[in-house]
């Protein structure tokens, strides 16, 4: 019996050498999980600190074309996950301002001097007030970090803006984002 067990063990593949492709895949998956966890925790923390109803990460997958890839919500009914936004409203002029580090504070979308296209889009996703901070990595405008107030207009505090800016820098300098 001992011989048959030994024979079975000898026929098993040698697990001391891992397939390099499998190692690369495993490493990439682990990095993606770590990145996703970091981003989600960052958004959850922001929402808690500034007490907003929705915080999203809008990722640019192509020049000025993007979508909401992460969100933190006070209520699941506020989800806009996967939303591609109003790309026709976001043009080179807006992009240039965000590339320069523009922070956009809108306390009341009904009173703010914004393009009708932008106002209609914000209404369509139930936004009453928003705060937008660019995520600038080493190569480009990578995305936008956006806080939404959906129930009422809101005055964003200096502290709210600083928290968002610090979080955007933290996201932009994370290795998985910094070099992408």
Tab-separated table of C-alpha atoms in Angstrom:
chain	number	residue	atom	x	y	z
A	1	UNK	CA	0.000	0.000	0.000
A	2	UNK	CA	2.801	2.391	0.805
A	3	UNK	CA	4.207	1.822	-2.673
A	4	UNK	CA	0.937	2.670	-4.406
A	5	UNK	CA	0.676	5.944	-2.434
A	6	UNK	CA	4.229	6.798	-3.348
A	7	UNK	CA	3.487	5.993	-6.973
A	8	UNK	CA	0.496	8.409	-6.857
A	9	UNK	CA	2.644	11.155	-5.341
A	10	UNK	CA	5.297	10.698	-7.983
A	11	UNK	CA	2.753	11.150	-10.781
A	12	UNK	CA	1.587	14.550	-9.477
A	13	UNK	CA	2.977	17.628	-11.196
A	14	UNK	CA	5.878	19.340	-9.519
A	15	UNK	CA	4.256	22.292	-7.721
A	16	UNK	CA	7.566	23.885	-6.750
A	17	UNK	CA	7.788	25.566	-10.195
A	18	UNK	CA	4.915	27.844	-11.107
A	19	UNK	CA	3.946	28.717	-14.644
A	20	UNK	CA	5.289	32.260	-15.334
A	21	UNK	CA	2.087	33.257	-17.150
A	22	UNK	CA	0.010	32.106	-14.192
A	23	UNK	CA	2.289	34.065	-11.847
A	24	UNK	CA	1.830	37.232	-13.945
A	25	UNK	CA	-1.936	36.784	-14.012
A	26	UNK	CA	-2.098	36.176	-10.262
A	27	UNK	CA	0.058	39.228	-9.577
A	28	UNK	CA	-2.067	41.423	-11.869
A	29	UNK	CA	-5.288	40.211	-10.244
A	30	UNK	CA	-3.883	40.904	-6.781
A	31	UNK	CA	-2.831	44.402	-7.873
A	32	UNK	CA	-6.286	45.073	-9.337
A	33	UNK	CA	-7.998	43.917	-6.143
A	34	UNK	CA	-5.673	46.108	-4.063
A	35	UNK	CA	-6.279	49.119	-6.344
A	36	UNK	CA	-10.050	48.620	-6.353
A	37	UNK	CA	-10.142	48.237	-2.582
A	38	UNK	CA	-8.031	51.375	-2.134
A	39	UNK	CA	-10.279	53.405	-4.445
A	40	UNK	CA	-13.511	52.180	-2.842
A	41	UNK	CA	-12.215	52.822	0.675
A	42	UNK	CA	-11.092	56.309	-0.377
A	43	UNK	CA	-14.542	57.155	-1.762
A	44	UNK	CA	-16.288	55.728	1.307
A	45	UNK	CA	-14.025	57.773	3.597
A	46	UNK	CA	-14.610	60.974	1.626
A	47	UNK	CA	-18.374	60.531	1.741
A	48	UNK	CA	-18.203	59.973	5.484
A	49	UNK	CA	-15.961	62.981	6.135
A	50	UNK	CA	-17.837	65.499	4.018
A	51	UNK	CA	-21.271	63.922	4.585
A	52	UNK	CA	-22.338	63.968	0.971
A	53	UNK	CA	-24.931	61.695	-0.531
A	54	UNK	CA	-22.824	60.399	-3.401
A	55	UNK	CA	-19.112	60.361	-4.246
A	56	UNK	CA	-18.011	58.958	-7.602
A	57	UNK	CA	-14.875	58.380	-9.575
A	58	UNK	CA	-15.331	59.294	-13.213
A	59	UNK	CA	-12.536	57.590	-15.183
A	60	UNK	CA	-11.486	58.784	-18.646
A	61	UNK	CA	-10.971	55.650	-20.742
A	62	UNK	CA	-10.394	57.744	-23.875
A	63	UNK	CA	-9.766	61.433	-24.422
A	64	UNK	CA	-12.718	63.116	-22.699
A	65	UNK	CA	-14.832	59.972	-22.855
A	66	UNK	CA	-15.403	58.402	-19.489
A	67	UNK	CA	-17.680	56.650	-17.078
A	68	UNK	CA	-18.413	56.246	-13.400
A	69	UNK	CA	-16.317	53.265	-12.329
A	70	UNK	CA	-16.627	53.567	-8.535
A	71	UNK	CA	-19.190	55.128	-6.245
A	72	UNK	CA	-20.003	55.510	-2.576
A	73	UNK	CA	-23.670	56.114	-1.782
A	74	UNK	CA	-25.830	57.117	1.164
A	75	UNK	CA	-28.707	55.277	-0.551
A	76	UNK	CA	-28.495	52.603	-3.260
A	77	UNK	CA	-31.229	54.408	-5.214
A	78	UNK	CA	-28.681	57.144	-5.968
A	79	UNK	CA	-26.456	54.808	-7.986
A	80	UNK	CA	-25.138	56.109	-11.295
A	81	UNK	CA	-22.545	53.339	-11.643
A	82	UNK	CA	-21.552	52.893	-15.280
A	83	UNK	CA	-22.940	56.279	-16.285
A	84	UNK	CA	-21.004	57.748	-19.174
A	85	UNK	CA	-21.935	61.293	-18.318
A	86	UNK	CA	-22.668	64.118	-20.694
A	87	UNK	CA	-19.633	63.679	-22.922
A	88	UNK	CA	-21.032	66.187	-25.431
A	89	UNK	CA	-20.830	68.827	-22.663
A	90	UNK	CA	-17.277	67.953	-21.671
A	91	UNK	CA	-15.059	69.454	-24.354
A	92	UNK	CA	-11.425	70.469	-24.776
A	93	UNK	CA	-12.042	73.762	-22.962
A	94	UNK	CA	-13.320	72.025	-19.824
A	95	UNK	CA	-10.615	69.387	-20.036
A	96	UNK	CA	-7.899	72.060	-20.232
A	97	UNK	CA	-9.212	73.706	-17.066
A	98	UNK	CA	-9.189	70.404	-15.170
A	99	UNK	CA	-5.716	69.601	-16.510
A	100	UNK	CA	-4.611	72.870	-14.909
A	101	UNK	CA	-6.057	71.684	-11.582
A	102	UNK	CA	-9.433	73.407	-11.658
A	103	UNK	CA	-11.745	72.610	-8.772
A	104	UNK	CA	-15.404	73.172	-9.660
A	105	UNK	CA	-17.794	74.024	-6.835
A	106	UNK	CA	-21.506	74.293	-7.576
A	107	UNK	CA	-23.678	75.025	-4.559
A	108	UNK	CA	-26.971	75.061	-6.446
A	109	UNK	CA	-27.242	73.859	-10.046
A	110	UNK	CA	-30.366	75.950	-10.582
A	111	UNK	CA	-28.605	79.216	-9.682
A	112	UNK	CA	-25.124	78.538	-11.088
A	113	UNK	CA	-24.144	79.981	-14.461
A	114	UNK	CA	-23.550	76.680	-16.271
A	115	UNK	CA	-24.254	75.475	-19.782
A	116	UNK	CA	-27.847	74.194	-20.190
A	117	UNK	CA	-26.452	70.854	-21.376
A	118	UNK	CA	-24.544	70.508	-18.101
A	119	UNK	CA	-27.547	71.563	-15.987
A	120	UNK	CA	-29.817	69.072	-17.774
A	121	UNK	CA	-27.310	66.301	-17.240
A	122	UNK	CA	-26.970	67.098	-13.524
A	123	UNK	CA	-30.752	67.160	-13.158
A	124	UNK	CA	-30.993	63.787	-14.893
A	125	UNK	CA	-28.787	62.219	-12.201
A	126	UNK	CA	-30.602	64.043	-9.382
A	127	UNK	CA	-27.777	66.438	-8.462
A	128	UNK	CA	-28.582	69.626	-6.570
A	129	UNK	CA	-24.977	70.587	-5.738
A	130	UNK	CA	-21.606	69.176	-6.718
A	131	UNK	CA	-17.901	69.435	-6.083
A	132	UNK	CA	-15.447	68.246	-8.758
A	133	UNK	CA	-11.683	67.737	-8.334
A	134	UNK	CA	-9.365	66.431	-11.078
A	135	UNK	CA	-7.278	63.298	-10.644
A	136	UNK	CA	-4.030	64.122	-12.440
A	137	UNK	CA	-1.554	61.273	-12.697
A	138	UNK	CA	1.975	61.491	-14.104
A	139	UNK	CA	0.704	61.352	-17.687
A	140	UNK	CA	-2.714	62.974	-18.006
A	141	UNK	CA	-6.101	63.915	-16.626
A	142	UNK	CA	-6.940	60.413	-15.439
A	143	UNK	CA	-10.351	61.105	-13.960
A	144	UNK	CA	-12.572	63.280	-11.832
A	145	UNK	CA	-13.421	62.839	-8.177
A	146	UNK	CA	-16.972	64.116	-7.730
A	147	UNK	CA	-19.158	64.683	-4.665
A	148	UNK	CA	-22.898	65.112	-5.180
A	149	UNK	CA	-25.605	66.453	-2.949
A	150	UNK	CA	-28.899	65.094	-4.274
A	151	UNK	CA	-31.594	66.241	-1.854
A	152	UNK	CA	-30.833	69.959	-1.465
A	153	UNK	CA	-28.443	72.688	-2.536
A	154	UNK	CA	-25.311	72.825	-0.410
A	155	UNK	CA	-22.519	75.201	0.513
A	156	UNK	CA	-19.276	73.236	0.268
A	157	UNK	CA	-16.808	74.159	3.006
A	158	UNK	CA	-13.117	74.845	2.587
A	159	UNK	CA	-12.566	71.611	4.517
A	160	UNK	CA	-14.749	69.661	2.039
A	161	UNK	CA	-12.666	70.970	-0.850
A	162	UNK	CA	-9.367	70.202	0.893
A	163	UNK	CA	-10.460	66.645	1.710
A	164	UNK	CA	-11.404	66.072	-1.928
A	165	UNK	CA	-8.125	67.559	-3.173
A	166	UNK	CA	-6.040	65.437	-0.809
A	167	UNK	CA	-7.947	62.319	-1.825
A	168	UNK	CA	-7.444	63.119	-5.522
A	169	UNK	CA	-3.684	63.433	-4.953
A	170	UNK	CA	-3.680	60.188	-2.967
A	171	UNK	CA	-5.487	58.405	-5.798
A	172	UNK	CA	-3.292	59.954	-8.496
A	173	UNK	CA	-0.081	58.893	-6.764
A	174	UNK	CA	-1.176	55.305	-6.093
A	175	UNK	CA	1.135	53.118	-8.234
A	176	UNK	CA	-1.690	51.475	-10.187
A	177	UNK	CA	-3.045	54.895	-11.204
A	178	UNK	CA	0.127	56.983	-11.303
A	179	UNK	CA	1.632	55.105	-14.222
A	180	UNK	CA	-1.530	54.214	-16.145
